[in-house]
Amino acid sequence: MHSVALLTASYAKDIERFSLLSESIDTWLTGYTRHYVLVNDEDVPLFERFASDKRIIVPASRYLPKWLFALPPALQFISKRRVWLSLLSSPVHGWHIQQILKIAGVLNAPEQRVCILDSDNLFFREFDVGQYAGAEKTPLFVTPKDIGADHPLHGLWLRTVDQLLGIKNRSFPADDYVGNALVWDKDAARAMTAAIKSATGLNWVLALCRKKKFSEYLMYGHFVANSPAHLAAHRVTEDSIAVSHWDDTPLDRPAIEAMMCAASPEQVALCIQSYSSTSVDDIRDVFRLSSRDRRAPSLAPDHVDEAAAFVVPKAR
């Protein structure tokens, strides 16, 4: 078995969602060594209350190059998004920084495997992540042939990924590797950043800052898929361990309960995207009910069909 860490890149506006994620980890998860939490330097004091023997709060500056530095919040009069200035590229926004931090966090973790958890995830069943992520082969989640050439987001991200990795002759529809609670192998991540440098002639962080429109999950998945040696070290699966709500429609408590009820026995995590504006208090109430009962919330039979309606595919 390989050692397994958890990794979350978060920030102040997601702290309530992160609070619920950390509570769910402490309640349900075993089999990991550390949970690394990467946050903006000025957010470290806000997140320190979550620190423990197994949860480490890491300032972003520890993993970012010196030529990339955050614009102080007091100087951000125009942009509502967090901005990083660069001496070598145009300004970079917080979403891109979080993707860079995830990659850097995996590269710097002492553990061989890293399960990446965004702040809008939580666990609602007992789960030995070491057994799942630390086995001989790394699980690689994929939705086959799910990206069309005309998709405004994933299609664009994939073309950028191909440029960054030097992948030629892309055909569509292409496989999608975006998901929740995804596992990366450190050796594969290290080889991926080496491939970026080989294809672009640039340090991988600088290459990403100059391209911007990319997905770290698509990049890892397609790197592995195009590397026979690394693909052989992965176990490709179409089964996600998370039941997810990718729509922008807010969910109420019955709908959240329905999602949990509709989850398969192998699905142990719940992801309700933050942009859905679903109440964190409602999610927390449902989670705590589940935790007290030590089982998923039970629903009447006529809720089953309703539950399926809330497990929607990724936005396309």
PDB file of C-alpha atoms in Angstrom:
ATOM      1  CA  MET A   1       0.000   0.000   0.000  1.00  0.00           C
ATOM      2  CA  HIS A   2       1.154   3.526  -0.841  1.00  0.00           C
ATOM      3  CA  SER A   3       0.837   6.409   1.615  1.00  0.00           C
ATOM      4  CA  VAL A   4      -2.147   8.679   0.950  1.00  0.00           C
ATOM      5  CA  ALA A   5      -2.689  12.355   1.736  1.00  0.00           C
ATOM      6  CA  LEU A   6      -5.693  14.634   1.303  1.00  0.00           C
ATOM      7  CA  LEU A   7      -5.303  18.050  -0.315  1.00  0.00           C
ATOM      8  CA  THR A   8      -7.658  21.029  -0.484  1.00  0.00           C
ATOM      9  CA  ALA A   9      -7.043  24.438  -2.028  1.00  0.00           C
ATOM     10  CA  SER A  10      -9.475  26.900  -0.451  1.00  0.00           C
ATOM     11  CA  TYR A  11      -9.960  30.554   0.438  1.00  0.00           C
ATOM     12  CA  ALA A  12     -11.903  32.809   2.788  1.00  0.00           C
ATOM     13  CA  LYS A  13     -15.190  32.890   0.862  1.00  0.00           C
ATOM     14  CA  ASP A  14     -15.370  29.089   0.956  1.00  0.00           C
ATOM     15  CA  ILE A  15     -14.552  28.726   4.638  1.00  0.00           C
ATOM     16  CA  GLU A  16     -18.038  27.564   5.688  1.00  0.00           C
ATOM     17  CA  ARG A  17     -17.999  24.873   3.014  1.00  0.00           C
ATOM     18  CA  PHE A  18     -14.480  23.915   4.024  1.00  0.00           C
ATOM     19  CA  SER A  19     -15.604  23.730   7.651  1.00  0.00           C
ATOM     20  CA  LEU A  20     -18.206  21.147   6.650  1.00  0.00           C
ATOM     21  CA  LEU A  21     -15.687  19.219   4.539  1.00  0.00           C
ATOM     22  CA  SER A  22     -13.207  19.032   7.423  1.00  0.00           C
ATOM     23  CA  GLU A  23     -15.949  17.961   9.840  1.00  0.00           C
ATOM     24  CA  SER A  24     -16.993  15.188   7.464  1.00  0.00           C
ATOM     25  CA  ILE A  25     -13.395  14.018   7.046  1.00  0.00           C
ATOM     26  CA  ASP A  26     -12.929  13.857  10.807  1.00  0.00           C
ATOM     27  CA  THR A  27     -16.198  11.939  11.144  1.00  0.00           C
ATOM     28  CA  TRP A  28     -15.955   9.393   8.342  1.00  0.00           C
ATOM     29  CA  LEU A  29     -12.456   9.045   6.839  1.00  0.00           C
ATOM     30  CA  THR A  30      -9.586   6.747   7.728  1.00  0.00           C
ATOM     31  CA  GLY A  31      -6.450   5.571   5.947  1.00  0.00           C
ATOM     32  CA  TYR A  32      -4.725   8.896   5.253  1.00  0.00           C
ATOM     33  CA  THR A  33      -1.666  10.485   6.825  1.00  0.00           C
ATOM     34  CA  ARG A  34      -2.276  14.238   6.503  1.00  0.00           C
ATOM     35  CA  HIS A  35      -4.791  16.702   5.116  1.00  0.00           C
ATOM     36  CA  TYR A  36      -2.930  19.599   3.491  1.00  0.00           C
ATOM     37  CA  VAL A  37      -4.974  22.802   3.199  1.00  0.00           C
ATOM     38  CA  LEU A  38      -3.512  25.405   0.839  1.00  0.00           C
ATOM     39  CA  VAL A  39      -4.868  28.934   1.281  1.00  0.00           C
ATOM     40  CA  ASN A  40      -3.963  32.525   0.454  1.00  0.00           C
ATOM     41  CA  ASP A  41      -1.437  33.904   2.916  1.00  0.00           C
ATOM     42  CA  GLU A  42      -3.860  36.472   4.353  1.00  0.00           C
ATOM     43  CA  ASP A  43      -6.432  33.688   4.905  1.00  0.00           C
ATOM     44  CA  VAL A  44      -4.130  31.556   7.063  1.00  0.00           C
ATOM     45  CA  PRO A  45      -5.379  33.088  10.367  1.00  0.00           C
ATOM     46  CA  LEU A  46      -8.977  32.281   9.360  1.00  0.00           C
ATOM     47  CA  PHE A  47      -8.148  28.627   8.697  1.00  0.00           C
ATOM     48  CA  GLU A  48      -5.846  28.039  11.679  1.00  0.00           C
ATOM     49  CA  ARG A  49      -8.772  26.835  13.809  1.00  0.00           C
ATOM     50  CA  PHE A  50      -8.975  23.744  11.582  1.00  0.00           C
ATOM     51  CA  ALA A  51      -5.325  22.782  12.147  1.00  0.00           C
ATOM     52  CA  SER A  52      -4.629  19.535  13.985  1.00  0.00           C
ATOM     53  CA  ASP A  53      -2.107  16.731  14.131  1.00  0.00           C
ATOM     54  CA  LYS A  54      -3.466  15.517  10.787  1.00  0.00           C
ATOM     55  CA  ARG A  55      -4.502  18.813   9.168  1.00  0.00           C
ATOM     56  CA  ILE A  56      -1.807  21.258   8.039  1.00  0.00           C
ATOM     57  CA  ILE A  57      -2.615  24.805   6.904  1.00  0.00           C
ATOM     58  CA  VAL A  58      -0.139  25.846   4.197  1.00  0.00           C
ATOM     59  CA  PRO A  59       0.238  29.455   2.924  1.00  0.00           C
ATOM     60  CA  ALA A  60       0.125  29.726  -0.853  1.00  0.00           C
ATOM     61  CA  SER A  61       3.423  31.622  -0.990  1.00  0.00           C
ATOM     62  CA  ARG A  62       5.251  28.473   0.141  1.00  0.00           C
ATOM     63  CA  TYR A  63       4.548  26.853  -3.237  1.00  0.00           C
ATOM     64  CA  LEU A  64       4.345  29.857  -5.580  1.00  0.00           C
ATOM     65  CA  PRO A  65       7.423  31.320  -7.328  1.00  0.00           C
ATOM     66  CA  LYS A  66       8.757  34.684  -6.196  1.00  0.00           C
ATOM     67  CA  TRP A  67       7.821  36.335  -9.491  1.00  0.00           C
ATOM     68  CA  LEU A  68       4.127  35.656  -8.767  1.00  0.00           C
ATOM     69  CA  PHE A  69       2.676  37.667  -5.890  1.00  0.00           C
ATOM     70  CA  ALA A  70      -0.788  38.523  -4.622  1.00  0.00           C
ATOM     71  CA  LEU A  71      -2.136  42.034  -5.041  1.00  0.00           C
ATOM     72  CA  PRO A  72      -3.174  43.240  -1.566  1.00  0.00           C
ATOM     73  CA  PRO A  73      -6.973  43.144  -1.180  1.00  0.00           C
ATOM     74  CA  ALA A  74      -7.049  46.863  -0.347  1.00  0.00           C
ATOM     75  CA  LEU A  75      -5.683  47.635  -3.832  1.00  0.00           C
ATOM     76  CA  GLN A  76      -8.261  45.577  -5.695  1.00  0.00           C
ATOM     77  CA  PHE A  77     -10.663  48.403  -6.471  1.00  0.00           C
ATOM     78  CA  ILE A  78     -11.928  47.120  -9.810  1.00  0.00           C
ATOM     79  CA  SER A  79     -11.727  43.346  -9.915  1.00  0.00           C
ATOM     80  CA  LYS A  80     -14.031  41.387  -7.609  1.00  0.00           C
ATOM     81  CA  ARG A  81     -11.747  38.379  -8.006  1.00  0.00           C
ATOM     82  CA  ARG A  82      -8.452  37.881  -6.214  1.00  0.00           C
ATOM     83  CA  VAL A  83      -5.573  38.934  -8.470  1.00  0.00           C
ATOM     84  CA  TRP A  84      -1.930  37.811  -8.572  1.00  0.00           C
ATOM     85  CA  LEU A  85       0.558  39.978 -10.409  1.00  0.00           C
ATOM     86  CA  SER A  86       3.403  38.472 -12.365  1.00  0.00           C
ATOM     87  CA  LEU A  87       6.648  39.854 -13.691  1.00  0.00           C
ATOM     88  CA  LEU A  88       6.562  37.279 -16.491  1.00  0.00           C
ATOM     89  CA  SER A  89       2.902  37.023 -17.510  1.00  0.00           C
ATOM     90  CA  SER A  90      -0.373  38.917 -17.430  1.00  0.00           C
ATOM     91  CA  PRO A  91      -2.253  38.962 -14.085  1.00  0.00           C
ATOM     92  CA  VAL A  92      -3.579  35.639 -12.792  1.00  0.00           C
ATOM     93  CA  HIS A  93      -6.852  35.135 -10.930  1.00  0.00           C
ATOM     94  CA  GLY A  94      -7.612  33.035  -7.889  1.00  0.00           C
ATOM     95  CA  TRP A  95      -9.186  30.104  -9.743  1.00  0.00           C
ATOM     96  CA  HIS A  96      -5.993  29.595 -11.737  1.00  0.00           C
ATOM     97  CA  ILE A  97      -3.882  29.941  -8.597  1.00  0.00           C
ATOM     98  CA  GLN A  98      -5.909  27.193  -6.911  1.00  0.00           C
ATOM     99  CA  GLN A  99      -5.218  24.863  -9.850  1.00  0.00           C
ATOM    100  CA  ILE A 100      -1.501  25.649  -9.688  1.00  0.00           C
ATOM    101  CA  LEU A 101      -1.500  25.087  -5.926  1.00  0.00           C
ATOM    102  CA  LYS A 102      -3.115  21.654  -6.309  1.00  0.00           C
ATOM    103  CA  ILE A 103      -0.346  20.559  -8.666  1.00  0.00           C
ATOM    104  CA  ALA A 104       2.372  22.060  -6.456  1.00  0.00           C
ATOM    105  CA  GLY A 105       0.806  20.494  -3.381  1.00  0.00           C
ATOM    106  CA  VAL A 106       0.941  17.031  -4.927  1.00  0.00           C
ATOM    107  CA  LEU A 107       4.556  17.533  -6.031  1.00  0.00           C
ATOM    108  CA  ASN A 108       5.590  18.634  -2.536  1.00  0.00           C
ATOM    109  CA  ALA A 109       3.630  16.104  -0.477  1.00  0.00           C
ATOM    110  CA  PRO A 110       5.732  13.398   1.214  1.00  0.00           C
ATOM    111  CA  GLU A 111       2.981  10.909   0.347  1.00  0.00           C
ATOM    112  CA  GLN A 112       2.926   9.008  -2.938  1.00  0.00           C
ATOM    113  CA  ARG A 113      -0.800   9.433  -3.564  1.00  0.00           C
ATOM    114  CA  VAL A 114      -2.967  12.490  -3.018  1.00  0.00           C
ATOM    115  CA  CYS A 115      -6.767  12.641  -2.973  1.00  0.00           C
ATOM    116  CA  ILE A 116      -7.764  16.160  -4.070  1.00  0.00           C
ATOM    117  CA  LEU A 117     -10.877  17.507  -2.351  1.00  0.00           C
ATOM    118  CA  ASP A 118     -12.437  20.830  -3.281  1.00  0.00           C
ATOM    119  CA  SER A 119     -14.188  22.764  -0.523  1.00  0.00           C
ATOM    120  CA  ASP A 120     -17.682  21.922  -1.779  1.00  0.00           C
ATOM    121  CA  ASN A 121     -17.204  18.201  -1.131  1.00  0.00           C
ATOM    122  CA  LEU A 122     -18.136  16.279   1.999  1.00  0.00           C
ATOM    123  CA  PHE A 123     -18.183  12.632   3.070  1.00  0.00           C
ATOM    124  CA  PHE A 124     -21.313  11.013   4.442  1.00  0.00           C
ATOM    125  CA  ARG A 125     -20.253   7.365   4.813  1.00  0.00           C
ATOM    126  CA  GLU A 126     -17.350   5.535   6.362  1.00  0.00           C
ATOM    127  CA  PHE A 127     -14.485   5.402   3.891  1.00  0.00           C
ATOM    128  CA  ASP A 128     -10.958   4.031   4.052  1.00  0.00           C
ATOM    129  CA  VAL A 129      -9.302   6.327   1.538  1.00  0.00           C
ATOM    130  CA  GLY A 130      -6.008   4.479   2.006  1.00  0.00           C
ATOM    131  CA  GLN A 131      -7.508   1.258   0.653  1.00  0.00           C
ATOM    132  CA  TYR A 132      -9.042   3.139  -2.287  1.00  0.00           C
ATOM    133  CA  ALA A 133      -6.186   5.475  -3.214  1.00  0.00           C
ATOM    134  CA  GLY A 134      -3.148   3.606  -1.931  1.00  0.00           C
ATOM    135  CA  ALA A 135      -3.567   0.339  -3.818  1.00  0.00           C
ATOM    136  CA  GLU A 136      -1.058  -0.887  -6.394  1.00  0.00           C
ATOM    137  CA  LYS A 137      -2.755   1.109  -9.171  1.00  0.00           C
ATOM    138  CA  THR A 138      -4.005   4.680  -8.843  1.00  0.00           C
ATOM    139  CA  PRO A 139      -7.732   5.081  -9.573  1.00  0.00           C
ATOM    140  CA  LEU A 140      -8.310   7.335 -12.604  1.00  0.00           C
ATOM    141  CA  PHE A 141     -11.893   8.514 -13.028  1.00  0.00           C
ATOM    142  CA  VAL A 142     -13.059   9.149 -16.604  1.00  0.00           C
ATOM    143  CA  THR A 143     -16.281   9.931 -18.435  1.00  0.00           C
ATOM    144  CA  PRO A 144     -15.561   8.491 -21.903  1.00  0.00           C
ATOM    145  CA  LYS A 145     -16.172  10.547 -25.050  1.00  0.00           C
ATOM    146  CA  ASP A 146     -17.962  13.285 -23.119  1.00  0.00           C
ATOM    147  CA  ILE A 147     -16.251  16.409 -24.507  1.00  0.00           C
ATOM    148  CA  GLY A 148     -17.500  17.659 -27.860  1.00  0.00           C
ATOM    149  CA  ALA A 149     -15.362  19.892 -30.052  1.00  0.00           C
ATOM    150  CA  ASP A 150     -17.878  22.723 -29.667  1.00  0.00           C
ATOM    151  CA  HIS A 151     -18.106  22.665 -25.887  1.00  0.00           C
ATOM    152  CA  PRO A 152     -17.405  26.254 -24.766  1.00  0.00           C
ATOM    153  CA  LEU A 153     -15.481  25.299 -21.618  1.00  0.00           C
ATOM    154  CA  HIS A 154     -14.147  21.757 -21.644  1.00  0.00           C
ATOM    155  CA  GLY A 155     -13.368  21.850 -25.365  1.00  0.00           C
ATOM    156  CA  LEU A 156     -11.354  25.047 -24.921  1.00  0.00           C
ATOM    157  CA  TRP A 157      -9.600  23.706 -21.814  1.00  0.00           C
ATOM    158  CA  LEU A 158      -8.675  20.499 -23.605  1.00  0.00           C
ATOM    159  CA  ARG A 159      -7.139  22.324 -26.558  1.00  0.00           C
ATOM    160  CA  THR A 160      -5.024  24.326 -24.109  1.00  0.00           C
ATOM    161  CA  VAL A 161      -4.036  21.120 -22.309  1.00  0.00           C
ATOM    162  CA  ASP A 162      -2.930  19.622 -25.626  1.00  0.00           C
ATOM    163  CA  GLN A 163      -0.712  22.648 -26.259  1.00  0.00           C
ATOM    164  CA  LEU A 164       0.772  22.435 -22.778  1.00  0.00           C
ATOM    165  CA  LEU A 165       1.501  18.718 -23.067  1.00  0.00           C
ATOM    166  CA  GLY A 166       2.473  18.638 -26.746  1.00  0.00           C
ATOM    167  CA  ILE A 167      -0.397  16.283 -27.658  1.00  0.00           C
ATOM    168  CA  LYS A 168      -1.060  16.213 -31.419  1.00  0.00           C
ATOM    169  CA  ASN A 169      -3.993  15.138 -33.571  1.00  0.00           C
ATOM    170  CA  ARG A 170      -6.772  15.582 -31.015  1.00  0.00           C
ATOM    171  CA  SER A 171     -10.015  13.853 -31.952  1.00  0.00           C
ATOM    172  CA  PHE A 172     -13.493  14.560 -30.590  1.00  0.00           C
ATOM    173  CA  PRO A 173     -15.539  13.557 -28.728  1.00  0.00           C
ATOM    174  CA  ALA A 174     -12.797  13.283 -26.118  1.00  0.00           C
ATOM    175  CA  ASP A 175     -12.640  11.724 -22.683  1.00  0.00           C
ATOM    176  CA  ASP A 176     -13.403  13.908 -19.666  1.00  0.00           C
ATOM    177  CA  TYR A 177     -11.412  13.529 -16.449  1.00  0.00           C
ATOM    178  CA  VAL A 178     -13.135  16.245 -14.407  1.00  0.00           C
ATOM    179  CA  GLY A 179     -14.720  14.957 -11.216  1.00  0.00           C
ATOM    180  CA  ASN A 180     -14.685  15.029  -7.434  1.00  0.00           C
ATOM    181  CA  ALA A 181     -12.402  13.356  -4.881  1.00  0.00           C
ATOM    182  CA  LEU A 182      -9.856  12.523  -7.578  1.00  0.00           C
ATOM    183  CA  VAL A 183      -6.593  10.737  -6.830  1.00  0.00           C
ATOM    184  CA  TRP A 184      -3.208  11.671  -8.289  1.00  0.00           C
ATOM    185  CA  ASP A 185       0.075   9.791  -8.151  1.00  0.00           C
ATOM    186  CA  LYS A 186       3.094  11.975  -7.376  1.00  0.00           C
ATOM    187  CA  ASP A 187       5.345  10.331  -9.957  1.00  0.00           C
ATOM    188  CA  ALA A 188       2.748  10.901 -12.665  1.00  0.00           C
ATOM    189  CA  ALA A 189       2.263  14.525 -11.595  1.00  0.00           C
ATOM    190  CA  ARG A 190       6.016  15.086 -11.672  1.00  0.00           C
ATOM    191  CA  ALA A 191       6.239  13.587 -15.159  1.00  0.00           C
ATOM    192  CA  MET A 192       3.293  15.762 -16.246  1.00  0.00           C
ATOM    193  CA  THR A 193       5.088  18.971 -15.250  1.00  0.00           C
ATOM    194  CA  ALA A 194       8.219  17.743 -17.033  1.00  0.00           C
ATOM    195  CA  ALA A 195       6.119  17.212 -20.163  1.00  0.00           C
ATOM    196  CA  ILE A 196       4.842  20.804 -19.909  1.00  0.00           C
ATOM    197  CA  LYS A 197       8.395  22.110 -19.787  1.00  0.00           C
ATOM    198  CA  SER A 198       9.393  19.899 -22.715  1.00  0.00           C
ATOM    199  CA  ALA A 199       6.450  21.070 -24.855  1.00  0.00           C
ATOM    200  CA  THR A 200       6.588  24.780 -23.984  1.00  0.00           C
ATOM    201  CA  GLY A 201      10.211  25.395 -23.027  1.00  0.00           C
ATOM    202  CA  LEU A 202       8.951  27.080 -19.858  1.00  0.00           C
ATOM    203  CA  ASN A 203       8.753  26.279 -16.168  1.00  0.00           C
ATOM    204  CA  TRP A 204       5.369  24.596 -15.686  1.00  0.00           C
ATOM    205  CA  VAL A 205       4.001  27.354 -13.419  1.00  0.00           C
ATOM    206  CA  LEU A 206       4.903  30.056 -15.933  1.00  0.00           C
ATOM    207  CA  ALA A 207       3.436  28.031 -18.792  1.00  0.00           C
ATOM    208  CA  LEU A 208       0.121  27.746 -16.923  1.00  0.00           C
ATOM    209  CA  CYS A 209       0.127  31.443 -16.022  1.00  0.00           C
ATOM    210  CA  ARG A 210       0.562  32.361 -19.669  1.00  0.00           C
ATOM    211  CA  LYS A 211      -2.154  29.999 -20.941  1.00  0.00           C
ATOM    212  CA  LYS A 212      -4.695  30.350 -18.109  1.00  0.00           C
ATOM    213  CA  LYS A 213      -7.663  28.596 -19.764  1.00  0.00           C
ATOM    214  CA  PHE A 214      -6.992  25.026 -18.689  1.00  0.00           C
ATOM    215  CA  SER A 215      -8.211  22.360 -16.280  1.00  0.00           C
ATOM    216  CA  GLU A 216      -5.774  20.633 -13.955  1.00  0.00           C
ATOM    217  CA  TYR A 217      -7.965  17.509 -13.921  1.00  0.00           C
ATOM    218  CA  LEU A 218      -8.130  17.309 -17.717  1.00  0.00           C
ATOM    219  CA  MET A 219      -4.378  17.857 -17.875  1.00  0.00           C
ATOM    220  CA  TYR A 220      -3.555  15.026 -15.468  1.00  0.00           C
ATOM    221  CA  GLY A 221      -6.034  12.640 -17.059  1.00  0.00           C
ATOM    222  CA  HIS A 222      -4.925  13.231 -20.626  1.00  0.00           C
ATOM    223  CA  PHE A 223      -1.264  13.142 -19.675  1.00  0.00           C
ATOM    224  CA  VAL A 224      -1.745   9.728 -18.108  1.00  0.00           C
ATOM    225  CA  ALA A 225      -3.898   8.519 -21.021  1.00  0.00           C
ATOM    226  CA  ASN A 226      -1.147   9.472 -23.476  1.00  0.00           C
ATOM    227  CA  SER A 227       1.676   7.909 -21.453  1.00  0.00           C
ATOM    228  CA  PRO A 228       1.642   4.089 -21.721  1.00  0.00           C
ATOM    229  CA  ALA A 229       3.899   3.667 -18.687  1.00  0.00           C
ATOM    230  CA  HIS A 230       1.799   5.879 -16.425  1.00  0.00           C
ATOM    231  CA  LEU A 231      -1.482   4.559 -17.808  1.00  0.00           C
ATOM    232  CA  ALA A 232      -0.365   1.046 -16.894  1.00  0.00           C
ATOM    233  CA  ALA A 233       0.092   2.258 -13.300  1.00  0.00           C
ATOM    234  CA  HIS A 234      -3.513   3.501 -13.128  1.00  0.00           C
ATOM    235  CA  ARG A 235      -6.840   1.722 -12.797  1.00  0.00           C
ATOM    236  CA  VAL A 236      -9.282   3.465 -15.138  1.00  0.00           C
ATOM    237  CA  THR A 237     -12.826   3.638 -13.787  1.00  0.00           C
ATOM    238  CA  GLU A 238     -16.090   5.257 -14.835  1.00  0.00           C
ATOM    239  CA  ASP A 239     -17.442   5.002 -11.288  1.00  0.00           C
ATOM    240  CA  SER A 240     -17.096   8.116  -9.165  1.00  0.00           C
ATOM    241  CA  ILE A 241     -17.031   7.830  -5.388  1.00  0.00           C
ATOM    242  CA  ALA A 242     -18.981  11.115  -5.241  1.00  0.00           C
ATOM    243  CA  VAL A 243     -22.572  11.876  -6.086  1.00  0.00           C
ATOM    244  CA  SER A 244     -22.562  15.359  -7.597  1.00  0.00           C
ATOM    245  CA  HIS A 245     -24.825  18.287  -8.399  1.00  0.00           C
ATOM    246  CA  TRP A 246     -23.193  20.262 -11.216  1.00  0.00           C
ATOM    247  CA  ASP A 247     -26.159  22.492 -12.040  1.00  0.00           C
ATOM    248  CA  ASP A 248     -26.560  26.101 -10.891  1.00  0.00           C
ATOM    249  CA  THR A 249     -30.004  25.352  -9.420  1.00  0.00           C
ATOM    250  CA  PRO A 250     -30.059  25.686  -5.602  1.00  0.00           C
ATOM    251  CA  LEU A 251     -31.181  22.597  -3.700  1.00  0.00           C
ATOM    252  CA  ASP A 252     -33.396  22.501  -0.616  1.00  0.00           C
ATOM    253  CA  ARG A 253     -33.096  20.012   2.234  1.00  0.00           C
ATOM    254  CA  PRO A 254     -35.366  17.338   0.699  1.00  0.00           C
ATOM    255  CA  ALA A 255     -33.346  17.483  -2.511  1.00  0.00           C
ATOM    256  CA  ILE A 256     -30.064  17.112  -0.617  1.00  0.00           C
ATOM    257  CA  GLU A 257     -31.480  14.145   1.282  1.00  0.00           C
ATOM    258  CA  ALA A 258     -32.664  12.700  -2.033  1.00  0.00           C
ATOM    259  CA  MET A 259     -29.156  12.937  -3.468  1.00  0.00           C
ATOM    260  CA  MET A 260     -27.730  10.980  -0.552  1.00  0.00           C
ATOM    261  CA  CYS A 261     -30.486   8.388  -0.797  1.00  0.00           C
ATOM    262  CA  ALA A 262     -29.853   7.952  -4.529  1.00  0.00           C
ATOM    263  CA  ALA A 263     -26.118   7.353  -4.016  1.00  0.00           C
ATOM    264  CA  SER A 264     -24.838   3.881  -4.810  1.00  0.00           C
ATOM    265  CA  PRO A 265     -23.163   1.908  -1.992  1.00  0.00           C
ATOM    266  CA  GLU A 266     -19.758   2.817  -3.485  1.00  0.00           C
ATOM    267  CA  GLN A 267     -20.502   6.553  -3.431  1.00  0.00           C
ATOM    268  CA  VAL A 268     -19.291   7.970  -0.138  1.00  0.00           C
ATOM    269  CA  ALA A 269     -18.966  11.678  -0.922  1.00  0.00           C
ATOM    270  CA  LEU A 270     -21.366  14.446  -1.844  1.00  0.00           C
ATOM    271  CA  CYS A 271     -20.506  17.456  -3.996  1.00  0.00           C
ATOM    272  CA  ILE A 272     -22.955  20.314  -4.428  1.00  0.00           C
ATOM    273  CA  GLN A 273     -21.155  22.950  -6.463  1.00  0.00           C
ATOM    274  CA  SER A 274     -20.818  26.265  -4.664  1.00  0.00           C
ATOM    275  CA  TYR A 275     -22.130  28.185  -7.671  1.00  0.00           C
ATOM    276  CA  SER A 276     -25.530  26.515  -7.132  1.00  0.00           C
ATOM    277  CA  SER A 277     -25.976  28.815  -4.096  1.00  0.00           C
ATOM    278  CA  THR A 278     -27.357  25.904  -2.074  1.00  0.00           C
ATOM    279  CA  SER A 279     -27.556  26.806   1.609  1.00  0.00           C
ATOM    280  CA  VAL A 280     -24.528  25.519   3.519  1.00  0.00           C
ATOM    281  CA  ASP A 281     -26.714  25.375   6.636  1.00  0.00           C
ATOM    282  CA  ASP A 282     -29.110  22.986   4.872  1.00  0.00           C
ATOM    283  CA  ILE A 283     -26.227  20.790   3.726  1.00  0.00           C
ATOM    284  CA  ARG A 284     -24.792  20.787   7.265  1.00  0.00           C
ATOM    285  CA  ASP A 285     -28.148  19.856   8.811  1.00  0.00           C
ATOM    286  CA  VAL A 286     -28.556  16.902   6.461  1.00  0.00           C
ATOM    287  CA  PHE A 287     -24.947  15.813   7.007  1.00  0.00           C
ATOM    288  CA  ARG A 288     -25.240  15.924  10.795  1.00  0.00           C
ATOM    289  CA  LEU A 289     -28.491  13.951  10.715  1.00  0.00           C
ATOM    290  CA  SER A 290     -26.693  11.316   8.642  1.00  0.00           C
ATOM    291  CA  SER A 291     -23.733  11.288  11.018  1.00  0.00           C
ATOM    292  CA  ARG A 292     -25.903  10.910  14.113  1.00  0.00           C
ATOM    293  CA  ASP A 293     -27.758   7.993  12.578  1.00  0.00           C
ATOM    294  CA  ARG A 294     -24.512   6.448  11.261  1.00  0.00           C
ATOM    295  CA  ARG A 295     -26.309   5.837   7.996  1.00  0.00           C
ATOM    296  CA  ALA A 296     -27.538   7.808   4.993  1.00  0.00           C
ATOM    297  CA  PRO A 297     -30.855   9.599   5.545  1.00  0.00           C
ATOM    298  CA  SER A 298     -33.821   7.355   4.812  1.00  0.00           C
ATOM    299  CA  LEU A 299     -36.562   8.562   2.509  1.00  0.00           C
ATOM    300  CA  ALA A 300     -39.980   7.358   1.550  1.00  0.00           C
ATOM    301  CA  PRO A 301     -40.105   5.234  -1.638  1.00  0.00           C
ATOM    302  CA  ASP A 302     -41.799   7.976  -3.648  1.00  0.00           C
ATOM    303  CA  HIS A 303     -38.656  10.135  -3.205  1.00  0.00           C
ATOM    304  CA  VAL A 304     -36.449   7.789  -5.222  1.00  0.00           C
ATOM    305  CA  ASP A 305     -37.384   9.129  -8.642  1.00  0.00           C
ATOM    306  CA  GLU A 306     -37.085  12.670  -7.331  1.00  0.00           C
ATOM    307  CA  ALA A 307     -33.576  11.897  -6.130  1.00  0.00           C
ATOM    308  CA  ALA A 308     -32.393  10.900  -9.566  1.00  0.00           C
ATOM    309  CA  ALA A 309     -33.463  14.274 -10.936  1.00  0.00           C
ATOM    310  CA  PHE A 310     -30.884  16.035  -8.785  1.00  0.00           C
ATOM    311  CA  VAL A 311     -27.895  13.932  -9.849  1.00  0.00           C
ATOM    312  CA  VAL A 312     -27.175  15.909 -12.991  1.00  0.00           C
ATOM    313  CA  PRO A 313     -24.260  15.551 -15.417  1.00  0.00           C
ATOM    314  CA  LYS A 314     -21.403  17.996 -15.578  1.00  0.00           C
ATOM    315  CA  ALA A 315     -22.273  21.203 -17.425  1.00  0.00           C
ATOM    316  CA  ARG A 316     -21.583  20.782 -21.114  1.00  0.00           C
TER     317      ARG A 316
END
